[in-house]
Coordinates of C-alpha atoms and ligand atoms in Angstrom, one line a residue:
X1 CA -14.9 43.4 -2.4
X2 CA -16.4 40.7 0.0
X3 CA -17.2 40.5 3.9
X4 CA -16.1 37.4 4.9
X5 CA -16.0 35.6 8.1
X6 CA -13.7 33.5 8.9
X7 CA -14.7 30.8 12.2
X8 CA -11.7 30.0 13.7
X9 CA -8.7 31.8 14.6
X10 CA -5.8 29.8 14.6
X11 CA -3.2 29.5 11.9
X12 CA -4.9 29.0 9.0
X13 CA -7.8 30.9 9.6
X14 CA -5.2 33.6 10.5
X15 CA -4.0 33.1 7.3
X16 CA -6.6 33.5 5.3
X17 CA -7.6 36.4 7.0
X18 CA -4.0 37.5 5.3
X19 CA -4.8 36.5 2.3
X20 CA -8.0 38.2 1.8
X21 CA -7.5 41.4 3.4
X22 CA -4.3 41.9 1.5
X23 CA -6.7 41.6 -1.8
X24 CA -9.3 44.2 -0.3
X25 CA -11.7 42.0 1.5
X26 CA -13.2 43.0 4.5
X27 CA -12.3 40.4 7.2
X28 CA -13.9 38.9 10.7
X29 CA -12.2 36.2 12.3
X30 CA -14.5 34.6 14.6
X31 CA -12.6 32.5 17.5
X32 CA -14.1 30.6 20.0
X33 CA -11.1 31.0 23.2
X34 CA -11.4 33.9 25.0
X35 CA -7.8 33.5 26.4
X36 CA -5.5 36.7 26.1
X37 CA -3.5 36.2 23.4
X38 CA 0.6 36.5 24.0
X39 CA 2.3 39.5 23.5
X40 CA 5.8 38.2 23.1
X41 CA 7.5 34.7 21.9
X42 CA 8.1 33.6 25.5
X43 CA 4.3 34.3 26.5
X44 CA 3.5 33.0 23.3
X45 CA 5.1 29.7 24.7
X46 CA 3.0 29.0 27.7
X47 CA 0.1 29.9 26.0
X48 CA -2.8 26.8 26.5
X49 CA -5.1 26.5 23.9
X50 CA -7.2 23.3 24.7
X51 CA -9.2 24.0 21.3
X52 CA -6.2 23.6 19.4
X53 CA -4.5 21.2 21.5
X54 CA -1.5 20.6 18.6
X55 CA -0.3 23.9 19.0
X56 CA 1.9 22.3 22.0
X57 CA 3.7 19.0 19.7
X58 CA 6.8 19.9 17.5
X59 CA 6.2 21.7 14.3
X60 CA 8.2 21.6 11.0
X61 CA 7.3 24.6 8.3
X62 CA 7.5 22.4 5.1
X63 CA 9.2 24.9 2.3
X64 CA 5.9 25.2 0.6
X65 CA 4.6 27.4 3.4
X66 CA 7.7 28.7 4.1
X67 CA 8.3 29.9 0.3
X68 CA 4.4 31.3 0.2
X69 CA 5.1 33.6 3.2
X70 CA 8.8 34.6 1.9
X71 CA 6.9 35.2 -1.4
X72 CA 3.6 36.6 -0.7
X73 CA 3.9 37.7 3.1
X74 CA 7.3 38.8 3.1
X75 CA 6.7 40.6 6.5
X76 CA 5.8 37.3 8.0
X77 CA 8.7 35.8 6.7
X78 CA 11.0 38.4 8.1
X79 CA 9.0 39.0 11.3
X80 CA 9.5 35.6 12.1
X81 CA 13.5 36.0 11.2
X82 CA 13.3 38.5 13.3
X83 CA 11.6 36.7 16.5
X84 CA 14.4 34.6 16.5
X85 CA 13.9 31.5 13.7
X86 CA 16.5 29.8 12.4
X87 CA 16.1 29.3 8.4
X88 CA 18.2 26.4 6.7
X89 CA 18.3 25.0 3.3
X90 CA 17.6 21.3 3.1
X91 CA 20.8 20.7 0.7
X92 CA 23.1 22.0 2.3
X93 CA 22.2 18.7 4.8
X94 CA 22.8 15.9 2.2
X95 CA 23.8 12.2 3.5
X96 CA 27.0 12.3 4.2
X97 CA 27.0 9.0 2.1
X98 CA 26.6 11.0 -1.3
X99 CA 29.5 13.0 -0.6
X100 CA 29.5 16.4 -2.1
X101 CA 26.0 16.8 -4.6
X102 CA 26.2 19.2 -7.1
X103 CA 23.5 22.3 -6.4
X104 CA 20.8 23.1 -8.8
X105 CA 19.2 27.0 -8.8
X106 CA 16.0 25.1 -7.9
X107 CA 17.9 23.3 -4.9
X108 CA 17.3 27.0 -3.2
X109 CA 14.0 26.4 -3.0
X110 CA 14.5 23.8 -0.2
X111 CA 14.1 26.5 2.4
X112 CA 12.8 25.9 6.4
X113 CA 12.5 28.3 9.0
X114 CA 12.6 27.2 12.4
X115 CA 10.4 27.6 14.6
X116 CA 7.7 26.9 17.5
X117 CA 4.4 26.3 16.4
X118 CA 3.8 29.3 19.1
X119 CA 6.5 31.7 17.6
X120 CA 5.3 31.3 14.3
X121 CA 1.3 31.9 15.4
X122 CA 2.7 34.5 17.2
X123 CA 4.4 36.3 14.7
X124 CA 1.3 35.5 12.1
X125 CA -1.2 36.5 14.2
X126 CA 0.5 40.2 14.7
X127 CA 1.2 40.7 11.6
X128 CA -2.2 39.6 10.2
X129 CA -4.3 41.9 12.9
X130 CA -2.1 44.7 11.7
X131 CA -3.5 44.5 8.4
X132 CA -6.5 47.3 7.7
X133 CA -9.5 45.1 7.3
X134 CA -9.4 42.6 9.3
X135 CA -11.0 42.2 12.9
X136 CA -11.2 39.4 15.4
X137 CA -13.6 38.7 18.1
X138 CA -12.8 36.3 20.6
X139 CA -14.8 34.3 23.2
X140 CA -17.7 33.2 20.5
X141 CA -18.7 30.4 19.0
X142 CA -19.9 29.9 15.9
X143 CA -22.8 27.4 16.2
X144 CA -24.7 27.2 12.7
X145 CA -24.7 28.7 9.3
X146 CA -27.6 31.3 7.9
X147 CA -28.7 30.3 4.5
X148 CA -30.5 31.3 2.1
X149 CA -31.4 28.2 -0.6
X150 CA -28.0 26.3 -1.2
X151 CA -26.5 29.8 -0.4
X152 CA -24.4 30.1 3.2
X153 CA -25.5 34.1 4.0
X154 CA -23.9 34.4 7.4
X155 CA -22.9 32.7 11.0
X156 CA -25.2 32.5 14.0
X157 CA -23.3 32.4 17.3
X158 CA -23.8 30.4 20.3
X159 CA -25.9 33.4 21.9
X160 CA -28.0 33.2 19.0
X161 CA -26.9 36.4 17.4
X162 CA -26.6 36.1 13.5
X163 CA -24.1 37.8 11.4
X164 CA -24.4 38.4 7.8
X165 CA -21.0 37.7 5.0
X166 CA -20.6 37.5 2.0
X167 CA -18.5 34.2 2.5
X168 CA -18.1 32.2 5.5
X169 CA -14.8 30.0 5.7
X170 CA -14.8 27.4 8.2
X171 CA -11.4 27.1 9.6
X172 CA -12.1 25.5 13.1
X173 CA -9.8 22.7 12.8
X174 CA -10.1 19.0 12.7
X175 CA -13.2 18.7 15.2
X176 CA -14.8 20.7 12.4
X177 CA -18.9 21.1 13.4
X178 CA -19.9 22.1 10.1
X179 CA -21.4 18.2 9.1
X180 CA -23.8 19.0 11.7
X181 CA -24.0 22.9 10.8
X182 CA -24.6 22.3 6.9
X183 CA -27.2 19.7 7.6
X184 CA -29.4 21.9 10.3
X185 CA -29.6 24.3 7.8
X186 CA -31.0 22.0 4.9
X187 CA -27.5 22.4 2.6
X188 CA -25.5 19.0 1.7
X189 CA -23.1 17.8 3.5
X190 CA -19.6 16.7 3.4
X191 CA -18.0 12.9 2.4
X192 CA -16.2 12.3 5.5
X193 CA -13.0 9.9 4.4
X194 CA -10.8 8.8 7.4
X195 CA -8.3 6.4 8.9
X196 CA -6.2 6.6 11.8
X197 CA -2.8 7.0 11.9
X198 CA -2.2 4.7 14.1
X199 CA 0.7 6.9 15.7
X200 CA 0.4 8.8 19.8
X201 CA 3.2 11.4 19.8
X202 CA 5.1 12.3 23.6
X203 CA 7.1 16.1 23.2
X204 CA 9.3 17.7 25.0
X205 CA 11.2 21.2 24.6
X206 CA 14.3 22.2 25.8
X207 CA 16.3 25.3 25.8
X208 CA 20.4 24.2 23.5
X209 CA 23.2 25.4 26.4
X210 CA 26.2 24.4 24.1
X211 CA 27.7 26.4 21.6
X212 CA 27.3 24.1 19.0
X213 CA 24.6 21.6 18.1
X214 CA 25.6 18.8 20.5
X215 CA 24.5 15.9 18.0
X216 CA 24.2 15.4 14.0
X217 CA 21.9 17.3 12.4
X218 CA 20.9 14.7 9.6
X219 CA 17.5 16.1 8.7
X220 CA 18.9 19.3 8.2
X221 CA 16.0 21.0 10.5
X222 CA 16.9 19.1 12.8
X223 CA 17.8 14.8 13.8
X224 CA 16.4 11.8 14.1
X225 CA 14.6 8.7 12.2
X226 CA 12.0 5.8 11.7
X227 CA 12.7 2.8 12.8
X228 CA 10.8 -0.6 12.8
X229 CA 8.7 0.0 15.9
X230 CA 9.1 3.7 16.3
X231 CA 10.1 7.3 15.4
X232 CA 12.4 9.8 17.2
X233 CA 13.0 13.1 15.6
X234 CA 14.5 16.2 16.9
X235 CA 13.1 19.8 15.7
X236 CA 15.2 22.8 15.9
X237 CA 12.9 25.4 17.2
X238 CA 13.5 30.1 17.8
X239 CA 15.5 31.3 20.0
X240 CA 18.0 28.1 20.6
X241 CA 15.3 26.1 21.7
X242 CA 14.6 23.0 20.4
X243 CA 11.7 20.3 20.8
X244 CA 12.3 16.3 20.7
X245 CA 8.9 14.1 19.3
X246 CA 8.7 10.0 20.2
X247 CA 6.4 8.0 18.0
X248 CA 4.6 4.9 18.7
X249 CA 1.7 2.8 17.7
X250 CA -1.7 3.7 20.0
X251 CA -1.8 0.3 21.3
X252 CA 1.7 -0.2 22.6
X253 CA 1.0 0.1 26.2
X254 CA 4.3 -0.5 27.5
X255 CA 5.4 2.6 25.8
X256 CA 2.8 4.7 27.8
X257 CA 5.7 5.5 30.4
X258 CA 6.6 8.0 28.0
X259 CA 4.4 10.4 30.0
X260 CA 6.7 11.1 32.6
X261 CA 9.4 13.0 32.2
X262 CA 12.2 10.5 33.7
X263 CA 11.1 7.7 31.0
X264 CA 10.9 10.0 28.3
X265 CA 14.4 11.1 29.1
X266 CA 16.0 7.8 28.8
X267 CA 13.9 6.5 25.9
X268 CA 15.8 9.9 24.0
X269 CA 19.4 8.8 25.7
X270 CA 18.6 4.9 24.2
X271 CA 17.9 6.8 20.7
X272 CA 22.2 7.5 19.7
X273 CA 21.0 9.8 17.4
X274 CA 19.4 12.1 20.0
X275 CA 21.4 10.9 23.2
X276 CA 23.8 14.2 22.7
X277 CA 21.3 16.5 22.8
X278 CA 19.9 15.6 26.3
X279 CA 23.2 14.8 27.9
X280 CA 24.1 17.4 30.8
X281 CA 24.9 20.7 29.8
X282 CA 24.2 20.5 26.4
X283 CA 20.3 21.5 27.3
X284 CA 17.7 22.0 29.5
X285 CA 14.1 21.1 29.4
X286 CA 11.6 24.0 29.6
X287 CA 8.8 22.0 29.4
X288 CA 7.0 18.9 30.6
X289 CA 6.1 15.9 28.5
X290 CA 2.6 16.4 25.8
X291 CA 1.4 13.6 24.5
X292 CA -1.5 13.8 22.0
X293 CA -2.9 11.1 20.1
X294 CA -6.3 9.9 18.2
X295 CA -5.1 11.7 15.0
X296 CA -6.9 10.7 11.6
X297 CA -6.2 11.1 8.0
X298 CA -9.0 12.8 7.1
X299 CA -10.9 14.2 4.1
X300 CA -14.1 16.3 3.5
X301 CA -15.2 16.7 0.4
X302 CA -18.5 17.5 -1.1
X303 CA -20.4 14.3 -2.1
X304 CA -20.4 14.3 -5.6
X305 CA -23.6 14.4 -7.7
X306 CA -25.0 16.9 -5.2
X307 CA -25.6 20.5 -5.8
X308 CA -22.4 22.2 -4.4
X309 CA -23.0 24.8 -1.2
X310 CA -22.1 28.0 -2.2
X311 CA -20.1 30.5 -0.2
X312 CA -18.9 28.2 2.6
X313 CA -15.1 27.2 2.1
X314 CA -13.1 24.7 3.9
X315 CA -9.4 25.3 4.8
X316 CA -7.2 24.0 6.6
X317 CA -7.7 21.0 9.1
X318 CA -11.5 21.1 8.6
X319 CA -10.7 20.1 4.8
X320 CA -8.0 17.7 5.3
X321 CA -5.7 16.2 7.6
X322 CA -2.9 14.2 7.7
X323 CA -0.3 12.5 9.8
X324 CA 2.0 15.2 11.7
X325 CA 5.1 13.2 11.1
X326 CA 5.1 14.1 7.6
X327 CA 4.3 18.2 8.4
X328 CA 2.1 19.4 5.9
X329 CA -0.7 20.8 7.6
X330 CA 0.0 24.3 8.0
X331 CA 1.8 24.0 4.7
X332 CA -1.5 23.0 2.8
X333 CA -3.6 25.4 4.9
X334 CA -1.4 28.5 3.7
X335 CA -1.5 27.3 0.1
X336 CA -5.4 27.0 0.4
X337 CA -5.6 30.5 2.5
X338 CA -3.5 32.4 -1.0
X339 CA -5.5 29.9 -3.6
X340 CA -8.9 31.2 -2.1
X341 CA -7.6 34.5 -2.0
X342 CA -6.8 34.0 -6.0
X343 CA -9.8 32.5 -6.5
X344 CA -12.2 35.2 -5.3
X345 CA -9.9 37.7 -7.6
X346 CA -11.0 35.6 -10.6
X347 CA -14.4 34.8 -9.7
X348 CA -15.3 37.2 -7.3
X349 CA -19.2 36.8 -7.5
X350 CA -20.5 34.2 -4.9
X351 CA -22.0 31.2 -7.7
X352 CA -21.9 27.9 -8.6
X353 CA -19.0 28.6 -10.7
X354 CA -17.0 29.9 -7.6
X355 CA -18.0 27.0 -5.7
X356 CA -16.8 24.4 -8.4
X357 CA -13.2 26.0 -8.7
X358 CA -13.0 25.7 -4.8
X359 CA -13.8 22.5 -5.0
X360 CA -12.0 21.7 -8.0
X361 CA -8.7 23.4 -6.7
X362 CA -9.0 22.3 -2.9
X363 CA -9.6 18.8 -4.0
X364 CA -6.4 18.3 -6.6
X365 CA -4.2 20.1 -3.8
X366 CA -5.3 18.2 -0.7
X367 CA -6.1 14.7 -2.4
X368 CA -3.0 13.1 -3.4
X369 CA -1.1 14.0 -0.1
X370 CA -4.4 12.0 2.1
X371 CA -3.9 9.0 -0.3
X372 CA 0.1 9.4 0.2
X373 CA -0.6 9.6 4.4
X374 CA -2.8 6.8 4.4
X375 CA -0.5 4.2 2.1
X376 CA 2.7 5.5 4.1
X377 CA 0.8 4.9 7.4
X378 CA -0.8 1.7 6.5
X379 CA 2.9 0.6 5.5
X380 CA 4.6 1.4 8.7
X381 CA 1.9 0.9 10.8
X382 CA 2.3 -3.0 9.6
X383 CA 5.5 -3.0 10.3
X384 CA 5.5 -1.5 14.0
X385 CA 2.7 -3.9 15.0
X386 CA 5.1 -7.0 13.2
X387 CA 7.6 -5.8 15.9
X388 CA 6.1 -5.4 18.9
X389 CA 3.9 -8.2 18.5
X390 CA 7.4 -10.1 17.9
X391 CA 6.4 -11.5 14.0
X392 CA 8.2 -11.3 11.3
X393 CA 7.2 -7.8 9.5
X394 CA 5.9 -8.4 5.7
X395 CA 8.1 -6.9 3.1
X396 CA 6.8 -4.1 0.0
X397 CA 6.7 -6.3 -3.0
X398 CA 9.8 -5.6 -5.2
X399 CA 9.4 -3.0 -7.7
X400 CA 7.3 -0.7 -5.4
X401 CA 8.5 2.4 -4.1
X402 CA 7.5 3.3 -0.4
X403 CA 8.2 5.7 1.8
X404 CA 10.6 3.3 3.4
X405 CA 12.4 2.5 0.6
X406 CA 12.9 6.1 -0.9
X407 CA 14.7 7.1 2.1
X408 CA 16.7 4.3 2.5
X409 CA 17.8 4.7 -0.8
X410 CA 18.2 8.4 -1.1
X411 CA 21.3 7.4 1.0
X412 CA 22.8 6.1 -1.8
X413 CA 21.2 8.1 -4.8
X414 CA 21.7 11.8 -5.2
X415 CA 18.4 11.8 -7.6
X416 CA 16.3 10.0 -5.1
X417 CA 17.9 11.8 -2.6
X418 CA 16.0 15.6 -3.9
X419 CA 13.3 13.7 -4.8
X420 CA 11.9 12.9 -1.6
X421 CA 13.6 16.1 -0.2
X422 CA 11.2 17.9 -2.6
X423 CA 8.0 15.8 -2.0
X424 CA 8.7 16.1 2.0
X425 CA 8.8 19.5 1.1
X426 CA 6.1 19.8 -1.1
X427 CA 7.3 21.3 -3.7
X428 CA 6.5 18.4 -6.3
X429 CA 3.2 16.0 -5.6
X430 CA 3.7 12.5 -4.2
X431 CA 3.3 11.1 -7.4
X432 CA 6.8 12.3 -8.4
X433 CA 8.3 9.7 -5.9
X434 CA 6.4 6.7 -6.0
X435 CA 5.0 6.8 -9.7
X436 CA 7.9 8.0 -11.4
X437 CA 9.9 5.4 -13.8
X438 CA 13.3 6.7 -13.2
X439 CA 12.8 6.7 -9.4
X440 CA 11.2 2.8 -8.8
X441 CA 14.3 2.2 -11.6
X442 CA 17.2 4.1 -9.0
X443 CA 15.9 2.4 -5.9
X444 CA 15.6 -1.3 -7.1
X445 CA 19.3 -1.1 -8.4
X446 CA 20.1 0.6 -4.9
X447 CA 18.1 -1.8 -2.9
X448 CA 19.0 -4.9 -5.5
X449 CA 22.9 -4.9 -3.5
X450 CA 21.0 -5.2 -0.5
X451 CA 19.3 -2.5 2.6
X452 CA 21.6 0.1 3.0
X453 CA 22.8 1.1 6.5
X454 CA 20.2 2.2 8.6
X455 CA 20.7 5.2 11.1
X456 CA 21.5 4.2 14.5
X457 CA 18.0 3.8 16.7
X458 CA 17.1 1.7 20.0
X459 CA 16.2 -1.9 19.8
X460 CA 12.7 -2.5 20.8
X461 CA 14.4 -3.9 23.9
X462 CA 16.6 -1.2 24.7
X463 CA 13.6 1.3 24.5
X464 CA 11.3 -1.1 26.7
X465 CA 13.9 -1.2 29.1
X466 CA 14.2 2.4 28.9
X467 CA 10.9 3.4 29.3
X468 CA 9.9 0.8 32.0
X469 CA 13.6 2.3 33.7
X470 CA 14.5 -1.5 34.2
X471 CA 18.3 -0.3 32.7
X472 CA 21.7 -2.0 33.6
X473 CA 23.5 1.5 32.5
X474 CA 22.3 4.8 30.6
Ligands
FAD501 C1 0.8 16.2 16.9 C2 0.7 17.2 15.8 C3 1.9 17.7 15.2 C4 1.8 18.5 14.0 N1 3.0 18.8 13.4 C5 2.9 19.5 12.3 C6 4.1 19.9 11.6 O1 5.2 19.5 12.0 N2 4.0 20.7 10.5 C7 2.8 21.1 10.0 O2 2.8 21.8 9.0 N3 1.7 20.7 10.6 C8 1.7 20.0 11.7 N4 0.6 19.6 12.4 C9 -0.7 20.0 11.8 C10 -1.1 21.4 12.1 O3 -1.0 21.6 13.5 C11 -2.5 21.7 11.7 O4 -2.6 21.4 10.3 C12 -2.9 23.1 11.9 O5 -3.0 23.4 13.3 C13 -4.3 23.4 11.3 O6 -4.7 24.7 11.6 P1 -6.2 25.1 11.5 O7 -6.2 26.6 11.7 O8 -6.8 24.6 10.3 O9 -6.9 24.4 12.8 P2 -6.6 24.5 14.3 O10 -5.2 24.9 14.6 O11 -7.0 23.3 14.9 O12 -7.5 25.7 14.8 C14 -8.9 25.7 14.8 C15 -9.4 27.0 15.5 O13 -10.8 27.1 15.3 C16 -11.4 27.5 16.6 N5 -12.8 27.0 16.6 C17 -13.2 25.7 16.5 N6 -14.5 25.7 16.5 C18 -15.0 27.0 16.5 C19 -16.3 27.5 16.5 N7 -17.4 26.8 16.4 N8 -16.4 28.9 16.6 C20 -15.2 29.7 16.7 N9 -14.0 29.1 16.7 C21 -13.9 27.8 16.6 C22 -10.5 26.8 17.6 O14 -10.6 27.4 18.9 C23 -9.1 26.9 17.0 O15 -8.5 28.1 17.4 C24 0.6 18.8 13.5 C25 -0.6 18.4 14.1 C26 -0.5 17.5 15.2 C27 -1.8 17.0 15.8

């Protein structure tokens, strides 16, 4: 069995450290805060973490991660029933336009549990430290690698104290070091691929005071939509709380109102979809507004045609990242955590060999869903700046199946319907959606009698209006 460090502590470095010490492994996580971690869901909600600063914007637990902890980390998966998430089942939350669909056995994959990002690190991060084998140390940094020839031996922390492993897995996130890390210690580095996202996100929680959801629940874990200049959705969070997200492009400064709380309320009450859910009585906010922005697709591979750096393993956000709106992240960190894990069961001497199949299996999990965020981003991003810069937005060429077009149609289609419910879920590649021949046939005929209805949303003049508060009535 291995000693492996893992730098970072957050939620896929906690789960890896899961993974591995539930195969034997001797783990330390290595984590740079030094704050007191919660000790109880509501603590675990006012937690700060600056180094992980998306630990405060709405989370959804795509069923691929959801289905890996029910399936591998069942104490996870029942810990976090027990903390208070919800769970749901995306088909029993079919467009009402499709009437009643027929269920399949696989349809029972479609599974989500509800949660707070800081529930569901919460309950993670207990149940992982209760694992024997695993140890965490807080308040370090991790600033370089030990090597020894294209061989990563160890860490050296900020203090300048080394520590030997037998594997080091770099889990600290999207402002990953290790470019800089791997080159001061002579080993290759990484391709760096990225593009923006071209999307600032403004959050809010609140606590639900009505009995019963005060709105339609049309994405089954939770509301909401995409419209031509900006996105609204509504996430269903533990503990009848639940956490509203607004979209817009980076560059729309008129929508930068959406900082203060007032704006951000009425910009929700101009959404119809959403208006219910902030109207008096039905909820209270427990939180002010976070925004977050400069997010990237992102990719970082090892540049091929150079030798590969053995026992150093990306995970997580340092590997790959994509745009939030579609929530994969944690889901493709957890699969990476239980594939690593797998991997070092197979090959468990640190080689060249080892180092391929990481590669090899990291880079045919985490490619096609970069290539997917970037052509889905690229799309709407085209069509949001076509809007607020008052043109006429460019049209996908007929024949080609986008994003856009997959969900409107999937109104209308009960076969297009699951399958973007199963690649939103992840549990069949992009590639089943937008390269499939059946599909591109079922949403040309559904497109061909012209766009279906769209879900109600705010004009781009009702949600200036809103945000700059110049409003005849809300
Ligand atoms: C706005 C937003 C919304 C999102 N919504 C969703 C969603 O709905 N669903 C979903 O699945 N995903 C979502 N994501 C993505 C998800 O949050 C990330 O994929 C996830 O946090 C990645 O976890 P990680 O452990 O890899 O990195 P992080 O959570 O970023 O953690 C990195 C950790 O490493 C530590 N660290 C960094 N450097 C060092 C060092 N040198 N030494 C020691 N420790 C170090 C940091 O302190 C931090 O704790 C969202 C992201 C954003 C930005």
């Amino acid at each position: 069995m291995s000693n492996v460090i893992i730098v970072g502590g957050s939620v896929v470095g906690l789960g890896a450290a899961l993974a591995l010490a539930d195969h034997g492994h001797q783990v330390r996580i290595i984590e740079r805060s030094a704050d007191q971690p919660p000790s109880t869901v509501e603590e675990a909600a006012s937690w700060r973490r600056p180094t992980a600063p998306q630990f405060l914007q709405s989370h959804a637990f795509a069923s691929l991660g959801c289905n890996l902890l029910r399936d591998r980390a069942r104490d996870v998966y029942d810990g976090l029933r027990a903390a208070g998430a919800g769970e749901v089942n995306l088909a029993d939350y079919s467009p009402p336009t499709l009437g009643d669909i027929t269920r399949r056995p696989e349809d029972d994959d479609l599974r989500m549990v509800l949660s707070r990002r800081s529930t569901f690190e919460h309950v993670l991060r207990e149940r992982t430290l209760a694992r024997p084998g695993v140890s965490v140390t807080t308040g370090e940094t991790v600033r370089g690698l030990v090597a020894s020839g294209n061989r990563v031996t160890g860490v050296r922390l900020t203090n300048g104290t080394a520590i030997d492993a037998d594997i080091v897995v770099d889990a600290t996130g999207r402002r990953t070091a290790a470019q800089t890390w791997l080159a001061e210690a002579g080993l290759p580095g990484r391709d760096v691929t990225s593009e923006s996202c071209k999307i600032v996100y403004y959050t809010r929680y609140y606590r639900q005071l009505s009995e019963r959801p005060p709105g339609p629940l049309n994405r089954g874990f939770g509301a909401g939509g995409l419209w031509d200049h900006y996105t609204a959705v509504l996430f269903l969070g533990d503990n009848r709380t639940f956490s509203i997200s607004l979209g817009v492009l980076p560059e729309d400064t008129a929508m930068k109102g959406l900082r203060e709380e007032e704006a951000f309320t009425r910009a929700v009450r101009a959404t119809p979809l959403l208006a219910g859910w902030v109207a008096p009585g039905n909820s209270e906010p427990i939180s002010p507004v976070y925004a977050m922005g400069s997010l990237d697709n992102s990719l970082r591979l090892p540049v091929d045609g150079r030798p590969l750096v053995q026992g150093f393993y990306p995970i997580g956000d340092s590997l790959c990242t994509t745009n939030p709106s579609y929530g994969r992240g944690v889901s493709l960190g957890l699969t990476q955590a239980f594939m690593l894990a797998d991997l070092l069961a197979e090959h468990p001497v640190v080689d060249e060999v080892q180092a391929r199949e990481f590669t090899a299996r990291s880079t045919q999990m985490v490619r096609p869903w970069y290539e997917e965020a970037v052509a889905n981003d690229r799309g709407r991003a085209a069509l949001w700046e076509a809007t607020v810069q008052g043109r006429q937005p460019q049209r996908p060429p007929a024949g080609v199946v986008t994003f856009g077009t997959a969900v409107a149609a999937a109104s209308q289609d009960e076969e297009v319907w699951r399958r973007v419910a199963n690649v939103m879920m992840m549990l069949k590649p992009p590639s089943a959606l937008y390269a499939d021949d059946e599909i591109r046939a079922r949403v040309g005929k559904v497109l061909s009698g012209g766009p279906p209805p769209q879900l109600p949303g705010a004009s781009r003049a009702d949600l200036l209006a809103a945000v700059s508060g110049d409003l005849v009535a809300q």
